[in-house]
mmCIF file of C-alpha atoms in Angstrom:
data_model
loop_
_atom_site.group_PDB
_atom_site.id
_atom_site.type_symbol
_atom_site.label_atom_id
_atom_site.label_comp_id
_atom_site.label_asym_id
_atom_site.label_seq_id
_atom_site.Cartn_x
_atom_site.Cartn_y
_atom_site.Cartn_z
ATOM 1 C CA MET M 994 0.321 -18.204 -10.561
ATOM 2 C CA PHE M 995 -1.759 -16.817 -7.719
ATOM 3 C CA THR M 996 -4.876 -17.020 -9.893
ATOM 4 C CA GLU M 997 -4.841 -20.813 -9.458
ATOM 5 C CA ILE M 998 -4.996 -20.435 -5.670
ATOM 6 C CA PHE M 999 -7.464 -17.550 -5.816
ATOM 7 C CA ASN M 1000 -9.903 -19.628 -7.857
ATOM 8 C CA GLN M 1001 -10.023 -22.228 -5.083
ATOM 9 C CA TYR M 1002 -11.728 -19.739 -2.757
ATOM 10 C CA ASN M 1003 -15.256 -18.369 -2.767
ATOM 11 C CA TRP M 1004 -15.768 -14.822 -1.489
ATOM 12 C CA ASP M 1005 -19.077 -15.521 0.271
ATOM 13 C CA GLU M 1006 -17.738 -18.645 1.957
ATOM 14 C CA VAL M 1007 -14.617 -16.848 3.181
ATOM 15 C CA LYS M 1008 -16.710 -13.962 4.485
ATOM 16 C CA ALA M 1009 -19.057 -16.313 6.316
ATOM 17 C CA SER M 1010 -16.164 -18.181 7.912
ATOM 18 C CA ILE M 1011 -14.685 -14.919 9.254
ATOM 19 C CA TYR M 1012 -17.953 -13.763 10.777
ATOM 20 C CA GLN M 1013 -18.518 -17.184 12.355
ATOM 21 C CA LYS M 1014 -15.289 -17.063 14.373
ATOM 22 C CA THR M 1015 -15.744 -17.378 18.140
ATOM 23 C CA PRO M 1016 -13.880 -15.998 21.174
ATOM 24 C CA ARG M 1017 -12.255 -19.432 21.524
ATOM 25 C CA ASP M 1018 -10.895 -19.122 17.970
ATOM 26 C CA VAL M 1019 -9.428 -15.727 18.863
ATOM 27 C CA GLU M 1020 -7.854 -17.035 22.069
ATOM 28 C CA ASN M 1021 -6.305 -19.942 20.169
ATOM 29 C CA ALA M 1022 -4.896 -17.519 17.614
ATOM 30 C CA LEU M 1023 -3.416 -15.312 20.325
ATOM 31 C CA SER M 1024 -1.722 -18.245 22.041
ATOM 32 C CA ALA M 1025 -0.367 -19.835 18.846
ATOM 33 C CA THR M 1026 3.385 -19.770 18.274
ATOM 34 C CA ARG M 1027 3.050 -19.935 14.474
ATOM 35 C CA ARG M 1028 -0.157 -18.391 13.208
ATOM 36 C CA THR M 1029 -2.022 -19.531 10.111
ATOM 37 C CA LEU M 1030 -4.503 -17.856 7.797
ATOM 38 C CA HIS M 1031 -7.246 -19.404 9.921
ATOM 39 C CA ASP M 1032 -5.771 -17.598 12.933
ATOM 40 C CA PHE M 1033 -5.610 -14.387 10.907
ATOM 41 C CA ALA M 1034 -9.301 -14.777 10.035
ATOM 42 C CA ALA M 1035 -10.088 -15.035 13.746
ATOM 43 C CA LEU M 1036 -7.978 -11.979 14.587
ATOM 44 C CA ILE M 1037 -9.789 -9.784 12.031
ATOM 45 C CA SER M 1038 -13.221 -11.114 12.945
ATOM 46 C CA PRO M 1039 -15.818 -9.237 15.030
ATOM 47 C CA ALA M 1040 -15.154 -11.785 17.778
ATOM 48 C CA ALA M 1041 -11.641 -10.331 18.238
ATOM 49 C CA ALA M 1042 -12.814 -6.814 19.096
ATOM 50 C CA PRO M 1043 -12.765 -7.384 22.903
ATOM 51 C CA TYR M 1044 -9.188 -8.661 22.629
ATOM 52 C CA LEU M 1045 -7.771 -5.527 21.010
ATOM 53 C CA GLU M 1046 -5.527 -4.603 23.957
ATOM 54 C CA ASP M 1047 -3.989 -8.078 23.968
ATOM 55 C CA MET M 1048 -3.434 -7.886 20.206
ATOM 56 C CA ALA M 1049 -1.880 -4.423 20.481
ATOM 57 C CA ARG M 1050 0.514 -5.502 23.217
ATOM 58 C CA LEU M 1051 1.689 -8.531 21.226
ATOM 59 C CA SER M 1052 1.952 -6.493 18.035
ATOM 60 C CA HIS M 1053 4.138 -3.904 19.772
ATOM 61 C CA GLN M 1054 6.434 -6.590 21.184
ATOM 62 C CA LEU M 1055 6.848 -8.380 17.851
ATOM 63 C CA THR M 1056 7.486 -5.137 15.982
ATOM 64 C CA LEU M 1057 10.171 -4.057 18.457
ATOM 65 C CA GLN M 1058 11.881 -7.435 18.174
ATOM 66 C CA ARG M 1059 12.104 -7.205 14.383
ATOM 67 C CA PHE M 1060 12.342 -3.473 13.613
ATOM 68 C CA GLY M 1061 13.448 -1.835 16.868
ATOM 69 C CA ASN M 1062 12.458 1.746 17.687
ATOM 70 C CA THR M 1063 12.572 2.924 14.087
ATOM 71 C CA MET M 1064 10.048 4.351 11.639
ATOM 72 C CA GLN M 1065 10.800 4.554 7.959
ATOM 73 C CA LEU M 1066 9.723 7.855 6.364
ATOM 74 C CA TYR M 1067 8.945 8.166 2.673
ATOM 75 C CA ILE M 1068 7.358 10.746 0.419
ATOM 76 C CA PRO M 1069 5.411 10.459 -2.843
ATOM 77 C CA MET M 1070 6.277 12.541 -5.905
ATOM 78 C CA TYR M 1071 3.308 12.686 -8.260
ATOM 79 C CA LEU M 1072 4.517 12.928 -11.852
ATOM 80 C CA SER M 1073 1.207 12.986 -13.729
ATOM 81 C CA ASN M 1074 -2.566 12.967 -13.264
ATOM 82 C CA GLU M 1075 -3.176 11.751 -16.817
ATOM 83 C CA CYS M 1076 -5.281 8.602 -16.714
ATOM 84 C CA GLN M 1077 -7.165 6.494 -19.240
ATOM 85 C CA ASN M 1078 -9.151 4.562 -16.632
ATOM 86 C CA ILE M 1079 -12.535 5.333 -15.158
ATOM 87 C CA CYS M 1080 -12.364 4.545 -11.446
ATOM 88 C CA THR M 1081 -15.278 5.568 -9.267
ATOM 89 C CA TYR M 1082 -13.111 6.490 -6.258
ATOM 90 C CA CYS M 1083 -10.254 8.460 -7.834
ATOM 91 C CA GLY M 1084 -9.824 12.153 -8.559
ATOM 92 C CA PHE M 1085 -7.702 11.327 -11.629
ATOM 93 C CA SER M 1086 -10.491 9.268 -13.255
ATOM 94 C CA LEU M 1087 -10.854 9.831 -17.015
ATOM 95 C CA ASN M 1088 -14.439 11.062 -16.662
ATOM 96 C CA ASN M 1089 -13.430 13.861 -14.252
ATOM 97 C CA LYS M 1090 -13.190 17.101 -16.210
ATOM 98 C CA ILE M 1091 -9.975 18.407 -14.692
ATOM 99 C CA ALA M 1092 -6.823 20.084 -15.914
ATOM 100 C CA ARG M 1093 -4.316 17.346 -16.686
ATOM 101 C CA LYS M 1094 -0.628 17.760 -15.973
ATOM 102 C CA THR M 1095 2.506 15.702 -16.566
ATOM 103 C CA LEU M 1096 5.801 16.973 -15.204
ATOM 104 C CA SER M 1097 8.586 17.823 -17.636
ATOM 105 C CA THR M 1098 12.203 16.988 -16.819
ATOM 106 C CA GLY M 1099 12.770 20.546 -15.608
ATOM 107 C CA GLU M 1100 9.709 20.405 -13.369
ATOM 108 C CA MET M 1101 10.788 17.027 -11.986
ATOM 109 C CA LEU M 1102 14.133 18.531 -11.021
ATOM 110 C CA GLN M 1103 12.376 21.360 -9.173
ATOM 111 C CA GLU M 1104 10.307 18.846 -7.215
ATOM 112 C CA ILE M 1105 13.392 16.731 -6.505
ATOM 113 C CA THR M 1106 15.222 19.740 -5.087
ATOM 114 C CA ALA M 1107 12.320 20.575 -2.777
ATOM 115 C CA ILE M 1108 11.964 16.977 -1.555
ATOM 116 C CA LYS M 1109 15.694 16.578 -0.929
ATOM 117 C CA ALA M 1110 15.632 19.771 1.146
ATOM 118 C CA MET M 1111 13.142 18.045 3.476
ATOM 119 C CA GLY M 1112 15.685 15.303 4.180
ATOM 120 C CA PHE M 1113 14.193 12.371 2.272
ATOM 121 C CA ASP M 1114 16.312 9.718 0.604
ATOM 122 C CA HIS M 1115 13.424 7.337 -0.181
ATOM 123 C CA LEU M 1116 11.078 8.452 -2.968
ATOM 124 C CA LEU M 1117 7.821 6.997 -4.278
ATOM 125 C CA LEU M 1118 7.010 7.974 -7.881
ATOM 126 C CA VAL M 1119 3.273 8.068 -8.645
ATOM 127 C CA THR M 1120 1.316 8.559 -11.870
ATOM 128 C CA GLY M 1121 -2.121 7.913 -13.254
ATOM 129 C CA GLU M 1122 -2.445 5.115 -15.771
ATOM 130 C CA ALA M 1123 -1.942 6.565 -19.242
ATOM 131 C CA GLN M 1124 0.275 4.383 -21.403
ATOM 132 C CA GLN M 1125 0.963 6.976 -24.109
ATOM 133 C CA MET M 1126 1.702 9.934 -21.845
ATOM 134 C CA VAL M 1127 3.373 8.119 -18.955
ATOM 135 C CA GLY M 1128 4.521 4.783 -20.292
ATOM 136 C CA ILE M 1129 7.809 2.924 -20.217
ATOM 137 C CA ASP M 1130 9.746 5.678 -22.057
ATOM 138 C CA TYR M 1131 8.623 8.280 -19.510
ATOM 139 C CA PHE M 1132 9.565 5.973 -16.628
ATOM 140 C CA ARG M 1133 13.054 5.478 -18.081
ATOM 141 C CA LYS M 1134 13.588 9.227 -18.186
ATOM 142 C CA ALA M 1135 12.141 9.748 -14.709
ATOM 143 C CA LEU M 1136 14.400 7.112 -13.162
ATOM 144 C CA ALA M 1137 17.445 8.597 -14.907
ATOM 145 C CA LEU M 1138 16.622 11.982 -13.349
ATOM 146 C CA VAL M 1139 15.786 10.704 -9.892
ATOM 147 C CA ARG M 1140 18.456 8.054 -9.373
ATOM 148 C CA PRO M 1141 21.416 10.421 -8.735
ATOM 149 C CA HIS M 1142 19.475 12.138 -5.937
ATOM 150 C CA PHE M 1143 17.847 9.272 -4.005
ATOM 151 C CA SER M 1144 19.223 6.017 -2.627
ATOM 152 C CA ASN M 1145 15.897 4.242 -2.860
ATOM 153 C CA ILE M 1146 13.173 4.593 -5.499
ATOM 154 C CA SER M 1147 9.756 2.953 -5.595
ATOM 155 C CA MET M 1148 6.893 3.356 -8.051
ATOM 156 C CA GLU M 1149 3.112 3.253 -7.949
ATOM 157 C CA VAL M 1150 2.062 3.344 -11.597
ATOM 158 C CA GLN M 1151 0.083 1.192 -14.016
ATOM 159 C CA PRO M 1152 0.883 -2.539 -14.056
ATOM 160 C CA LEU M 1153 3.616 -3.370 -16.564
ATOM 161 C CA GLU M 1154 4.810 -6.468 -18.350
ATOM 162 C CA GLU M 1155 7.504 -8.656 -16.801
ATOM 163 C CA ALA M 1156 10.068 -7.568 -19.426
ATOM 164 C CA GLU M 1157 9.374 -3.907 -18.664
ATOM 165 C CA TYR M 1158 9.947 -4.425 -14.960
ATOM 166 C CA ARG M 1159 13.179 -6.257 -15.786
ATOM 167 C CA GLU M 1160 14.285 -3.238 -17.808
ATOM 168 C CA LEU M 1161 13.533 -0.702 -15.065
ATOM 169 C CA ILE M 1162 15.184 -2.548 -12.162
ATOM 170 C CA PRO M 1163 18.786 -1.922 -13.367
ATOM 171 C CA LEU M 1164 17.825 1.749 -13.889
ATOM 172 C CA GLY M 1165 17.237 2.157 -10.152
ATOM 173 C CA LEU M 1166 13.751 0.785 -9.486
ATOM 174 C CA TYR M 1167 13.763 -0.888 -6.069
ATOM 175 C CA GLY M 1168 10.106 -1.354 -5.143
ATOM 176 C CA VAL M 1169 6.659 -1.385 -6.746
ATOM 177 C CA LEU M 1170 3.314 -0.804 -5.041
ATOM 178 C CA VAL M 1171 0.368 -2.449 -6.759
ATOM 179 C CA TYR M 1172 -2.948 -2.523 -4.935
ATOM 180 C CA GLN M 1173 -5.680 -4.873 -6.074
ATOM 181 C CA GLU M 1174 -8.228 -2.319 -4.731
ATOM 182 C CA THR M 1175 -10.667 -5.176 -4.003
ATOM 183 C CA TYR M 1176 -10.553 -8.944 -4.504
ATOM 184 C CA HIS M 1177 -14.348 -9.016 -5.009
ATOM 185 C CA GLN M 1178 -14.658 -9.519 -8.768
ATOM 186 C CA ALA M 1179 -18.133 -8.054 -9.255
ATOM 187 C CA ASP M 1180 -17.399 -4.950 -7.214
ATOM 188 C CA TYR M 1181 -14.022 -4.583 -8.896
ATOM 189 C CA LYS M 1182 -15.797 -4.366 -12.252
ATOM 190 C CA LEU M 1183 -18.336 -1.919 -10.794
ATOM 191 C CA HIS M 1184 -15.590 0.466 -9.706
ATOM 192 C CA HIS M 1185 -13.429 0.043 -12.839
ATOM 193 C CA PRO M 1186 -15.870 0.156 -15.771
ATOM 194 C CA LYS M 1187 -13.418 1.421 -18.420
ATOM 195 C CA GLY M 1188 -9.726 1.308 -19.207
ATOM 196 C CA LYS M 1189 -6.984 -1.280 -18.873
ATOM 197 C CA LYS M 1190 -7.503 -1.350 -15.121
ATOM 198 C CA SER M 1191 -10.935 -2.907 -15.697
ATOM 199 C CA ASN M 1192 -9.129 -6.216 -16.362
ATOM 200 C CA PHE M 1193 -9.326 -7.830 -12.916
ATOM 201 C CA TRP M 1194 -7.121 -10.777 -13.843
ATOM 202 C CA TYR M 1195 -4.320 -8.741 -15.406
ATOM 203 C CA ARG M 1196 -4.042 -6.683 -12.242
ATOM 204 C CA LEU M 1197 -4.237 -9.763 -10.026
ATOM 205 C CA GLU M 1198 -1.320 -11.320 -11.906
ATOM 206 C CA THR M 1199 0.888 -8.212 -11.620
ATOM 207 C CA PRO M 1200 2.692 -9.338 -8.427
ATOM 208 C CA ASP M 1201 3.617 -12.575 -10.199
ATOM 209 C CA ARG M 1202 5.160 -10.595 -13.052
ATOM 210 C CA LEU M 1203 7.042 -8.489 -10.513
ATOM 211 C CA GLY M 1204 8.287 -11.546 -8.671
ATOM 212 C CA LYS M 1205 9.482 -13.208 -11.879
ATOM 213 C CA ALA M 1206 11.272 -9.987 -12.857
ATOM 214 C CA GLY M 1207 13.187 -10.044 -9.574
ATOM 215 C CA ILE M 1208 11.871 -6.882 -7.918
ATOM 216 C CA HIS M 1209 13.501 -6.156 -4.551
ATOM 217 C CA LYS M 1210 10.310 -5.103 -2.766
ATOM 218 C CA MET M 1211 6.574 -5.308 -3.432
ATOM 219 C CA GLY M 1212 3.718 -3.439 -1.777
ATOM 220 C CA LEU M 1213 0.220 -4.931 -1.529
ATOM 221 C CA GLY M 1214 -3.116 -3.681 -0.251
ATOM 222 C CA VAL M 1215 -6.754 -2.924 -0.964
ATOM 223 C CA LEU M 1216 -8.724 0.313 -0.906
ATOM 224 C CA ILE M 1217 -10.580 -0.067 2.366
ATOM 225 C CA GLY M 1218 -14.204 0.909 1.920
ATOM 226 C CA LEU M 1219 -14.929 -0.578 -1.503
ATOM 227 C CA GLU M 1220 -16.002 -3.921 -0.021
ATOM 228 C CA ASP M 1221 -16.043 -5.821 3.273
ATOM 229 C CA TRP M 1222 -12.611 -5.009 4.686
ATOM 230 C CA ARG M 1223 -12.272 -8.249 6.622
ATOM 231 C CA THR M 1224 -12.783 -10.432 3.562
ATOM 232 C CA ASP M 1225 -10.587 -8.264 1.361
ATOM 233 C CA SER M 1226 -7.855 -8.426 4.005
ATOM 234 C CA PHE M 1227 -8.066 -12.224 4.147
ATOM 235 C CA PHE M 1228 -7.475 -12.392 0.394
ATOM 236 C CA THR M 1229 -4.597 -9.927 0.704
ATOM 237 C CA ALA M 1230 -3.013 -12.156 3.351
ATOM 238 C CA LEU M 1231 -3.598 -15.200 1.148
ATOM 239 C CA HIS M 1232 -1.885 -13.379 -1.723
ATOM 240 C CA LEU M 1233 0.997 -12.334 0.536
ATOM 241 C CA GLN M 1234 1.647 -15.856 1.790
ATOM 242 C CA TYR M 1235 1.690 -17.209 -1.762
ATOM 243 C CA LEU M 1236 4.139 -14.510 -2.886
ATOM 244 C CA GLU M 1237 6.478 -14.966 0.074
ATOM 245 C CA LYS M 1238 6.659 -18.690 -0.600
ATOM 246 C CA THR M 1239 7.066 -18.333 -4.370
ATOM 247 C CA TYR M 1240 9.329 -15.261 -4.567
ATOM 248 C CA TRP M 1241 11.123 -15.625 -1.255
ATOM 249 C CA GLN M 1242 13.948 -13.191 -2.089
ATOM 250 C CA THR M 1243 11.521 -10.274 -2.416
ATOM 251 C CA LYS M 1244 10.562 -8.073 0.559
ATOM 252 C CA TYR M 1245 6.908 -7.179 1.115
ATOM 253 C CA SER M 1246 4.842 -4.407 2.619
ATOM 254 C CA ILE M 1247 1.152 -3.872 3.304
ATOM 255 C CA SER M 1248 -0.605 -0.499 3.172
ATOM 256 C CA PHE M 1249 -3.985 0.465 4.610
ATOM 257 C CA PRO M 1250 -5.532 3.195 2.433
ATOM 258 C CA ARG M 1251 -9.046 4.065 3.572
ATOM 259 C CA LEU M 1252 -11.330 5.678 1.016
ATOM 260 C CA ARG M 1253 -10.863 9.441 1.295
ATOM 261 C CA PRO M 1254 -12.799 12.373 -0.255
ATOM 262 C CA PHE M 1255 -11.864 13.500 -3.777
ATOM 263 C CA SER M 1256 -13.335 15.546 -6.593
ATOM 264 C CA GLY M 1257 -16.726 13.966 -7.327
ATOM 265 C CA GLY M 1258 -16.370 11.755 -4.199
ATOM 266 C CA LEU M 1259 -17.554 8.229 -3.533
ATOM 267 C CA ALA M 1260 -18.901 7.258 -0.131
ATOM 268 C CA PRO M 1261 -17.449 4.034 1.339
ATOM 269 C CA LYS M 1262 -19.657 0.968 0.907
ATOM 270 C CA VAL M 1263 -18.297 -0.382 4.181
ATOM 271 C CA GLU M 1264 -17.052 1.913 6.944
ATOM 272 C CA MET M 1265 -13.998 0.984 8.987
ATOM 273 C CA ASN M 1266 -13.531 2.828 12.271
ATOM 274 C CA ASN M 1267 -10.176 3.526 13.922
ATOM 275 C CA ARG M 1268 -10.381 0.612 16.347
ATOM 276 C CA GLU M 1269 -10.969 -1.735 13.437
ATOM 277 C CA LEU M 1270 -7.958 -0.369 11.573
ATOM 278 C CA VAL M 1271 -5.825 -0.941 14.673
ATOM 279 C CA GLN M 1272 -7.228 -4.474 14.848
ATOM 280 C CA LEU M 1273 -6.258 -5.125 11.232
ATOM 281 C CA ILE M 1274 -2.737 -3.734 11.652
ATOM 282 C CA CYS M 1275 -2.169 -5.858 14.749
ATOM 283 C CA ALA M 1276 -3.567 -8.951 13.025
ATOM 284 C CA TYR M 1277 -1.068 -8.591 10.178
ATOM 285 C CA ARG M 1278 1.803 -8.214 12.629
ATOM 286 C CA LEU M 1279 0.726 -11.284 14.577
ATOM 287 C CA LEU M 1280 0.520 -13.237 11.326
ATOM 288 C CA ASN M 1281 3.837 -12.033 9.926
ATOM 289 C CA GLN M 1282 6.702 -10.574 11.958
ATOM 290 C CA GLU M 1283 8.733 -9.672 8.846
ATOM 291 C CA ILE M 1284 6.126 -7.693 6.913
ATOM 292 C CA GLU M 1285 6.495 -3.932 6.681
ATOM 293 C CA LEU M 1286 3.265 -2.116 7.548
ATOM 294 C CA SER M 1287 2.749 1.345 6.109
ATOM 295 C CA ILE M 1288 0.330 4.165 6.938
ATOM 296 C CA SER M 1289 -0.170 7.266 4.818
ATOM 297 C CA THR M 1290 -1.185 10.875 5.411
ATOM 298 C CA ARG M 1291 -4.775 9.878 4.585
ATOM 299 C CA GLU M 1292 -5.107 9.290 8.333
ATOM 300 C CA GLU M 1293 -5.568 12.009 10.944
ATOM 301 C CA GLU M 1294 -2.665 13.457 12.912
ATOM 302 C CA ALA M 1295 -3.644 12.194 16.378
ATOM 303 C CA PHE M 1296 -4.472 8.726 15.084
ATOM 304 C CA ARG M 1297 -1.138 8.428 13.258
ATOM 305 C CA ASN M 1298 0.643 9.379 16.475
ATOM 306 C CA HIS M 1299 -1.209 6.548 18.218
ATOM 307 C CA LEU M 1300 -0.246 3.999 15.560
ATOM 308 C CA VAL M 1301 3.504 4.448 16.070
ATOM 309 C CA LYS M 1302 3.690 1.789 18.795
ATOM 310 C CA LEU M 1303 1.077 -0.591 17.409
ATOM 311 C CA GLY M 1304 2.901 -2.315 14.556
ATOM 312 C CA VAL M 1305 3.374 0.276 11.818
ATOM 313 C CA THR M 1306 6.932 0.477 10.445
ATOM 314 C CA ALA M 1307 6.625 3.083 7.667
ATOM 315 C CA MET M 1308 4.881 6.461 7.315
ATOM 316 C CA SER M 1309 4.574 8.986 4.548
ATOM 317 C CA ALA M 1310 5.221 12.561 5.630
ATOM 318 C CA GLY M 1311 4.746 16.011 4.140
ATOM 319 C CA SER M 1312 2.865 14.436 1.245
ATOM 320 C CA LYS M 1313 1.308 16.169 -1.746
ATOM 321 C CA THR M 1314 -0.964 14.053 -3.938
ATOM 322 C CA ASN M 1315 -0.951 16.264 -7.022
ATOM 323 C CA PRO M 1316 1.654 16.534 -9.811
ATOM 324 C CA GLY M 1317 4.061 19.345 -8.995
ATOM 325 C CA GLY M 1318 2.470 19.752 -5.575
ATOM 326 C CA TYR M 1319 5.657 20.700 -3.728
ATOM 327 C CA VAL M 1320 6.752 23.708 -5.812
ATOM 328 C CA VAL M 1321 5.764 23.494 -9.488
ATOM 329 C CA ASP M 1322 1.958 23.607 -9.391
ATOM 330 C CA ARG M 1323 0.597 23.556 -5.869
ATOM 331 C CA GLN M 1324 -2.994 24.094 -7.040
ATOM 332 C CA SER M 1325 -3.245 21.139 -9.432
ATOM 333 C CA LEU M 1326 -5.925 18.585 -8.548
ATOM 334 C CA GLU M 1327 -5.112 16.124 -5.771
ATOM 335 C CA GLN M 1328 -5.781 12.413 -6.207
ATOM 336 C CA PHE M 1329 -7.348 12.402 -2.744
ATOM 337 C CA GLU M 1330 -7.420 14.686 0.275
ATOM 338 C CA ILE M 1331 -4.750 14.182 2.895
ATOM 339 C CA SER M 1332 -5.544 14.496 6.582
ATOM 340 C CA ASP M 1333 -2.169 14.733 8.352
ATOM 341 C CA GLU M 1334 -0.671 17.929 6.941
ATOM 342 C CA ARG M 1335 2.374 18.125 9.219
ATOM 343 C CA SER M 1336 5.796 18.645 7.681
ATOM 344 C CA ALA M 1337 8.374 15.897 7.584
ATOM 345 C CA ALA M 1338 10.330 17.662 10.331
ATOM 346 C CA GLU M 1339 7.247 17.740 12.541
ATOM 347 C CA ILE M 1340 6.675 14.017 11.997
ATOM 348 C CA ALA M 1341 10.306 13.290 12.869
ATOM 349 C CA ALA M 1342 9.977 15.360 16.054
ATOM 350 C CA MET M 1343 6.814 13.487 17.027
ATOM 351 C CA LEU M 1344 8.626 10.179 16.568
ATOM 352 C CA GLN M 1345 11.544 11.360 18.671
ATOM 353 C CA GLN M 1346 9.170 12.337 21.470
ATOM 354 C CA GLN M 1347 7.878 8.757 21.473
ATOM 355 C CA GLY M 1348 11.395 7.331 21.606
ATOM 356 C CA TYR M 1349 11.580 6.413 17.927
ATOM 357 C CA GLU M 1350 14.183 7.180 15.285
ATOM 358 C CA ALA M 1351 13.107 8.442 11.864
ATOM 359 C CA VAL M 1352 14.735 6.477 9.034
ATOM 360 C CA TRP M 1353 14.812 8.650 5.929
ATOM 361 C CA LYS M 1354 15.292 5.913 3.375
ATOM 362 C CA ASP M 1355 14.509 2.264 2.889
ATOM 363 C CA TRP M 1356 17.294 -0.248 3.408
ATOM 364 C CA ASP M 1357 19.895 -0.293 0.648
ATOM 365 C CA SER M 1358 19.450 -3.135 -1.833
ATOM 366 C CA VAL M 1359 23.064 -4.150 -1.200
ATOM 367 C CA LEU M 1360 22.037 -5.073 2.347
ATOM 368 C CA SER M 1361 19.002 -7.108 1.312
#
């Protein structure tokens, strides 16, 4: 279990080691043929900032070698904003006095029709964490409805048991996104004071349950802004390397959600500017040529355009972050505010202008 490895590391010591990296450490990391976690720590350190152009050039080359001139497009379909957790950064938090909504089968079909009309064949199902309203029975029904319409289905819902994941995979579940939010235990508890999500260790062990269940693809990440992003990213990379070694048949992706405004908003504890996000994306690519790197509509239009050639391989497009947001209930509360409001067609056109091909679904599991 990853917890055994995690317990061998001390947050403060890891943070200190990152901030003590020197230009020589960065240069050694850039020249290495096989990069280690120590190299990754150098590449995300403040000492690497002057080397950003070198990192970006290498990241672009490595991404082209592995993924070519393609960009995978996906879209989230929010099924419910019911949630039994209190999370300081989320619009769906239990203590937010909002109108709650969970899509019925008829409403799901309306949303499916609208999303298919945009051209998507890769769908991400998203809910709050409310076991009674949107538990395993609801997920079974949702997958049964969605599967005939989409070739590839992923989920971002509450962590489940290994047996539950095993049950959903034959029903069409291909990938699961599960973000630790932060690997800093004290701050994790601060931001998750109530609900099942307050159990740091249960969430940390979720990727192990997914790997044991045989999931095809797993998405990792932290909510950038809750804690020091460099240290959180080191622990994410540590987690990734453990998972790739232990569950080698599973594919992996990393996402980079930065804390965005929401109803009752929380200001980031640690700000990350655009150059630093580029640095982090490039560092992941230099560490791992196979990893899929994903950027969402949280980021601004011009910045997303810029990221196309810097290592990113997947983008959300035309996203709505509220249940029924495409046609059923466009005014229901969003989980967070999006920044890039372009349509999927506009994103595809932008990619074409840069010499890239939009891929409308993830790779079929039969090809994995």
